[in-house]
């Protein structure tokens, strides 16, 4: 198979959730002597982006995206060790988590998957995250942005408290803050001083790229 055919198959394997098949395709791609970085960016990531678009159009569901992610990671396990040092791209780092008091993390997990597929390095704090931890980890890891989510109206105020912490420490301008989740709206994001709001995982990638390009 040609390089283009194998790249297309890598994309298809992720898109069609073929986690075992993608390993074979990735190994064949390497055996043919093609550069690992192209297989990742033009093949695996492309397949994840295709899946993300169908999720946005409600043709793919949460379970589909998670299975596509499993295939993506299976392919990455084969290809990443073969990326040459001079080809490695410095990825913008972000911190993501569900605010304290909320344990609903499916949406957060989807956003993390899509942001990673979009080229960002994400530090996942998990769910029910203590508010000060968002700030502490973002500073420690030299992150450029913070993503917070919640499905509960009772925990929404935690997002404002995190932003207030950044202001109090005099470091608000060092981080872009993105918020999302079932309880959140674009109006709420404006009211608390967040930099942006995304309704779904695909929008989150576009928002992050737009905010961090400034």
mmCIF file of N, CA, C and O in Angstrom, residues 132-180:
data_model
loop_
_atom_site.group_PDB
_atom_site.id
_atom_site.type_symbol
_atom_site.label_atom_id
_atom_site.label_comp_id
_atom_site.label_asym_id
_atom_site.label_seq_id
_atom_site.Cartn_x
_atom_site.Cartn_y
_atom_site.Cartn_z
ATOM 1 N N UNK A 132 -8.910 25.466 44.455
ATOM 2 C CA UNK A 132 -7.533 25.989 44.451
ATOM 3 C C UNK A 132 -6.582 25.120 43.634
ATOM 4 O O UNK A 132 -5.535 25.575 43.179
ATOM 5 N N UNK A 133 -6.975 23.864 43.421
ATOM 6 C CA UNK A 133 -6.104 22.956 42.666
ATOM 7 C C UNK A 133 -5.995 23.373 41.192
ATOM 8 O O UNK A 133 -4.946 23.192 40.575
ATOM 9 N N UNK A 134 -7.063 23.925 40.635
ATOM 10 C CA UNK A 134 -6.993 24.420 39.261
ATOM 11 C C UNK A 134 -5.863 25.435 39.125
ATOM 12 O O UNK A 134 -5.073 25.399 38.185
ATOM 13 N N UNK A 135 -5.795 26.349 40.080
ATOM 14 C CA UNK A 135 -4.794 27.418 40.049
ATOM 15 C C UNK A 135 -3.400 26.862 40.315
ATOM 16 O O UNK A 135 -2.437 27.181 39.603
ATOM 17 N N UNK A 136 -3.292 26.016 41.332
ATOM 18 C CA UNK A 136 -1.996 25.469 41.710
ATOM 19 C C UNK A 136 -1.356 24.680 40.575
ATOM 20 O O UNK A 136 -0.166 24.855 40.265
ATOM 21 N N UNK A 137 -2.129 23.802 39.954
ATOM 22 C CA UNK A 137 -1.589 22.956 38.892
ATOM 23 C C UNK A 137 -1.281 23.776 37.644
ATOM 24 O O UNK A 137 -0.255 23.572 36.981
ATOM 25 N N UNK A 138 -2.153 24.720 37.312
ATOM 26 C CA UNK A 138 -1.913 25.563 36.143
ATOM 27 C C UNK A 138 -0.596 26.320 36.286
ATOM 28 O O UNK A 138 0.188 26.428 35.331
ATOM 29 N N UNK A 139 -0.325 26.828 37.479
ATOM 30 C CA UNK A 139 0.931 27.537 37.716
ATOM 31 C C UNK A 139 2.130 26.589 37.669
ATOM 32 O O UNK A 139 3.130 26.860 37.001
ATOM 33 N N UNK A 140 2.008 25.483 38.375
ATOM 34 C CA UNK A 140 3.106 24.529 38.471
ATOM 35 C C UNK A 140 3.491 23.961 37.114
ATOM 36 O O UNK A 140 4.676 23.779 36.816
ATOM 37 N N UNK A 141 2.503 23.694 36.268
ATOM 38 C CA UNK A 141 2.749 23.048 34.982
ATOM 39 C C UNK A 141 2.949 24.046 33.830
ATOM 40 O O UNK A 141 3.115 23.643 32.682
ATOM 41 N N UNK A 142 2.945 25.345 34.162
ATOM 42 C CA UNK A 142 3.085 26.379 33.126
ATOM 43 C C UNK A 142 2.033 26.224 32.031
ATOM 44 O O UNK A 142 2.338 26.336 30.833
ATOM 45 N N UNK A 143 0.808 25.940 32.451
ATOM 46 C CA UNK A 143 -0.296 25.800 31.494
ATOM 47 C C UNK A 143 -0.673 27.169 30.944
ATOM 48 O O UNK A 143 -0.369 28.203 31.551
ATOM 49 N N UNK A 144 -1.318 27.158 29.791
ATOM 50 C CA UNK A 144 -1.749 28.401 29.167
ATOM 51 C C UNK A 144 -3.254 28.621 29.310
ATOM 52 O O UNK A 144 -3.737 29.728 29.111
ATOM 53 N N UNK A 145 -3.972 27.538 29.633
ATOM 54 C CA UNK A 145 -5.415 27.708 29.785
ATOM 55 C C UNK A 145 -5.987 26.710 30.782
ATOM 56 O O UNK A 145 -5.378 25.682 31.084
ATOM 57 N N UNK A 146 -7.157 27.070 31.320
ATOM 58 C CA UNK A 146 -7.852 26.267 32.327
ATOM 59 C C UNK A 146 -9.265 26.004 31.822
ATOM 60 O O UNK A 146 -9.969 26.931 31.413
ATOM 61 N N UNK A 147 -9.681 24.726 31.840
ATOM 62 C CA UNK A 147 -11.038 24.342 31.423
ATOM 63 C C UNK A 147 -11.782 23.779 32.622
ATOM 64 O O UNK A 147 -11.297 22.856 33.281
ATOM 65 N N UNK A 148 -12.952 24.340 32.898
ATOM 66 C CA UNK A 148 -13.776 23.863 34.009
ATOM 67 C C UNK A 148 -15.171 23.508 33.508
ATOM 68 O O UNK A 148 -15.705 24.175 32.623
ATOM 69 N N UNK A 149 -15.736 22.452 34.086
ATOM 70 C CA UNK A 149 -17.094 22.074 33.702
ATOM 71 C C UNK A 149 -17.919 21.702 34.925
ATOM 72 O O UNK A 149 -17.377 21.353 35.977
ATOM 73 N N UNK A 150 -19.227 21.790 34.770
ATOM 74 C CA UNK A 150 -20.156 21.296 35.782
ATOM 75 C C UNK A 150 -21.524 21.105 35.147
ATOM 76 O O UNK A 150 -21.902 21.828 34.225
ATOM 77 N N UNK A 151 -22.238 20.115 35.652
ATOM 78 C CA UNK A 151 -23.620 19.887 35.216
ATOM 79 C C UNK A 151 -24.618 20.423 36.233
ATOM 80 O O UNK A 151 -25.811 20.435 35.987
ATOM 81 N N UNK A 152 -24.110 20.864 37.381
ATOM 82 C CA UNK A 152 -24.981 21.212 38.498
ATOM 83 C C UNK A 152 -24.993 22.705 38.769
ATOM 84 O O UNK A 152 -23.940 23.342 38.853
ATOM 85 N N UNK A 153 -26.190 23.261 38.931
ATOM 86 C CA UNK A 153 -26.302 24.692 39.231
ATOM 87 C C UNK A 153 -25.717 25.016 40.604
ATOM 88 O O UNK A 153 -25.242 26.135 40.833
ATOM 89 N N UNK A 154 -25.714 24.037 41.490
ATOM 90 C CA UNK A 154 -25.217 24.277 42.854
ATOM 91 C C UNK A 154 -23.700 24.436 42.911
ATOM 92 O O UNK A 154 -23.161 24.919 43.908
ATOM 93 N N UNK A 155 -22.996 24.027 41.857
ATOM 94 C CA UNK A 155 -21.535 24.121 41.876
ATOM 95 C C UNK A 155 -20.997 25.145 40.871
ATOM 96 O O UNK A 155 -19.787 25.341 40.766
ATOM 97 N N UNK A 156 -21.886 25.808 40.156
ATOM 98 C CA UNK A 156 -21.470 26.786 39.142
ATOM 99 C C UNK A 156 -20.596 27.898 39.724
ATOM 100 O O UNK A 156 -19.641 28.352 39.088
ATOM 101 N N UNK A 157 -20.920 28.328 40.927
ATOM 102 C CA UNK A 157 -20.212 29.462 41.522
ATOM 103 C C UNK A 157 -18.727 29.154 41.733
ATOM 104 O O UNK A 157 -17.910 30.066 41.853
ATOM 105 N N UNK A 158 -18.397 27.860 41.768
ATOM 106 C CA UNK A 158 -17.000 27.484 41.936
ATOM 107 C C UNK A 158 -16.126 28.005 40.800
ATOM 108 O O UNK A 158 -14.949 28.331 41.001
ATOM 109 N N UNK A 159 -16.711 28.107 39.608
ATOM 110 C CA UNK A 159 -15.950 28.610 38.465
ATOM 111 C C UNK A 159 -15.538 30.062 38.681
ATOM 112 O O UNK A 159 -14.403 30.452 38.394
ATOM 113 N N UNK A 160 -16.474 30.859 39.198
ATOM 114 C CA UNK A 160 -16.159 32.259 39.482
ATOM 115 C C UNK A 160 -15.095 32.361 40.568
ATOM 116 O O UNK A 160 -14.205 33.227 40.506
ATOM 117 N N UNK A 161 -15.161 31.488 41.549
ATOM 118 C CA UNK A 161 -14.184 31.516 42.641
ATOM 119 C C UNK A 161 -12.772 31.243 42.120
ATOM 120 O O UNK A 161 -11.801 31.843 42.585
ATOM 121 N N UNK A 162 -12.661 30.329 41.140
ATOM 122 C CA UNK A 162 -11.343 30.049 40.558
ATOM 123 C C UNK A 162 -10.812 31.293 39.844
ATOM 124 O O UNK A 162 -9.642 31.666 39.993
ATOM 125 N N UNK A 163 -11.680 31.948 39.076
ATOM 126 C CA UNK A 163 -11.261 33.166 38.377
ATOM 127 C C UNK A 163 -10.879 34.249 39.384
ATOM 128 O O UNK A 163 -9.887 34.970 39.201
ATOM 129 N N UNK A 164 -11.646 34.363 40.460
ATOM 130 C CA UNK A 164 -11.326 35.338 41.504
ATOM 131 C C UNK A 164 -9.961 35.040 42.133
ATOM 132 O O UNK A 164 -9.207 35.968 42.465
ATOM 133 N N UNK A 165 -9.646 33.753 42.295
ATOM 134 C CA UNK A 165 -8.331 33.380 42.835
ATOM 135 C C UNK A 165 -7.208 33.860 41.919
ATOM 136 O O UNK A 165 -6.176 34.372 42.385
ATOM 137 N N UNK A 166 -7.421 33.690 40.617
ATOM 138 C CA UNK A 166 -6.413 34.138 39.652
ATOM 139 C C UNK A 166 -6.234 35.654 39.737
ATOM 140 O O UNK A 166 -5.108 36.160 39.687
ATOM 141 N N UNK A 167 -7.348 36.363 39.879
ATOM 142 C CA UNK A 167 -7.297 37.824 39.997
ATOM 143 C C UNK A 167 -6.559 38.225 41.268
ATOM 144 O O UNK A 167 -5.677 39.097 41.260
ATOM 145 N N UNK A 168 -6.915 37.597 42.394
ATOM 146 C CA UNK A 168 -6.314 37.931 43.691
ATOM 147 C C UNK A 168 -4.804 37.701 43.694
ATOM 148 O O UNK A 168 -4.054 38.422 44.358
ATOM 149 N N UNK A 169 -4.366 36.687 42.940
ATOM 150 C CA UNK A 169 -2.936 36.381 42.875
ATOM 151 C C UNK A 169 -2.198 37.237 41.845
ATOM 152 O O UNK A 169 -0.985 37.139 41.702
ATOM 153 N N UNK A 170 -2.972 38.044 41.110
ATOM 154 C CA UNK A 170 -2.360 38.903 40.100
ATOM 155 C C UNK A 170 -1.890 38.157 38.868
ATOM 156 O O UNK A 170 -1.003 38.623 38.143
ATOM 157 N N UNK A 171 -2.499 36.993 38.598
ATOM 158 C CA UNK A 171 -2.048 36.166 37.464
ATOM 159 C C UNK A 171 -3.190 35.879 36.479
ATOM 160 O O UNK A 171 -3.063 34.998 35.631
ATOM 161 N N UNK A 172 -4.260 36.641 36.572
ATOM 162 C CA UNK A 172 -5.406 36.371 35.692
ATOM 163 C C UNK A 172 -5.019 36.406 34.216
ATOM 164 O O UNK A 172 -5.501 35.594 33.416
ATOM 165 N N UNK A 173 -4.163 37.343 33.847
ATOM 166 C CA UNK A 173 -3.795 37.503 32.438
ATOM 167 C C UNK A 173 -2.910 36.374 31.912
ATOM 168 O O UNK A 173 -2.687 36.286 30.701
ATOM 169 N N UNK A 174 -2.420 35.524 32.802
ATOM 170 C CA UNK A 174 -1.517 34.446 32.383
ATOM 171 C C UNK A 174 -2.267 33.238 31.825
ATOM 172 O O UNK A 174 -1.669 32.369 31.197
ATOM 173 N N UNK A 175 -3.573 33.176 32.055
ATOM 174 C CA UNK A 175 -4.346 31.999 31.661
ATOM 175 C C UNK A 175 -5.646 32.384 30.961
ATOM 176 O O UNK A 175 -6.338 33.309 31.383
ATOM 177 N N UNK A 176 -5.973 31.645 29.906
ATOM 178 C CA UNK A 176 -7.304 31.728 29.330
ATOM 179 C C UNK A 176 -8.180 30.750 30.105
ATOM 180 O O UNK A 176 -7.741 29.642 30.431
ATOM 181 N N UNK A 177 -9.399 31.155 30.401
ATOM 182 C CA UNK A 177 -10.310 30.305 31.175
ATOM 183 C C UNK A 177 -11.523 29.966 30.315
ATOM 184 O O UNK A 177 -12.226 30.865 29.840
ATOM 185 N N UNK A 178 -11.743 28.658 30.130
ATOM 186 C CA UNK A 178 -12.884 28.160 29.367
ATOM 187 C C UNK A 178 -13.821 27.405 30.294
ATOM 188 O O UNK A 178 -13.359 26.654 31.157
ATOM 189 N N UNK A 179 -15.121 27.611 30.109
ATOM 190 C CA UNK A 179 -16.098 26.905 30.942
ATOM 191 C C UNK A 179 -17.134 26.222 30.064
ATOM 192 O O UNK A 179 -17.376 26.628 28.920
ATOM 193 N N UNK A 180 -17.758 25.188 30.611
ATOM 194 C CA UNK A 180 -18.781 24.459 29.884
ATOM 195 C C UNK A 180 -19.520 23.511 30.800
ATOM 196 O O UNK A 180 -19.216 23.415 31.997
#
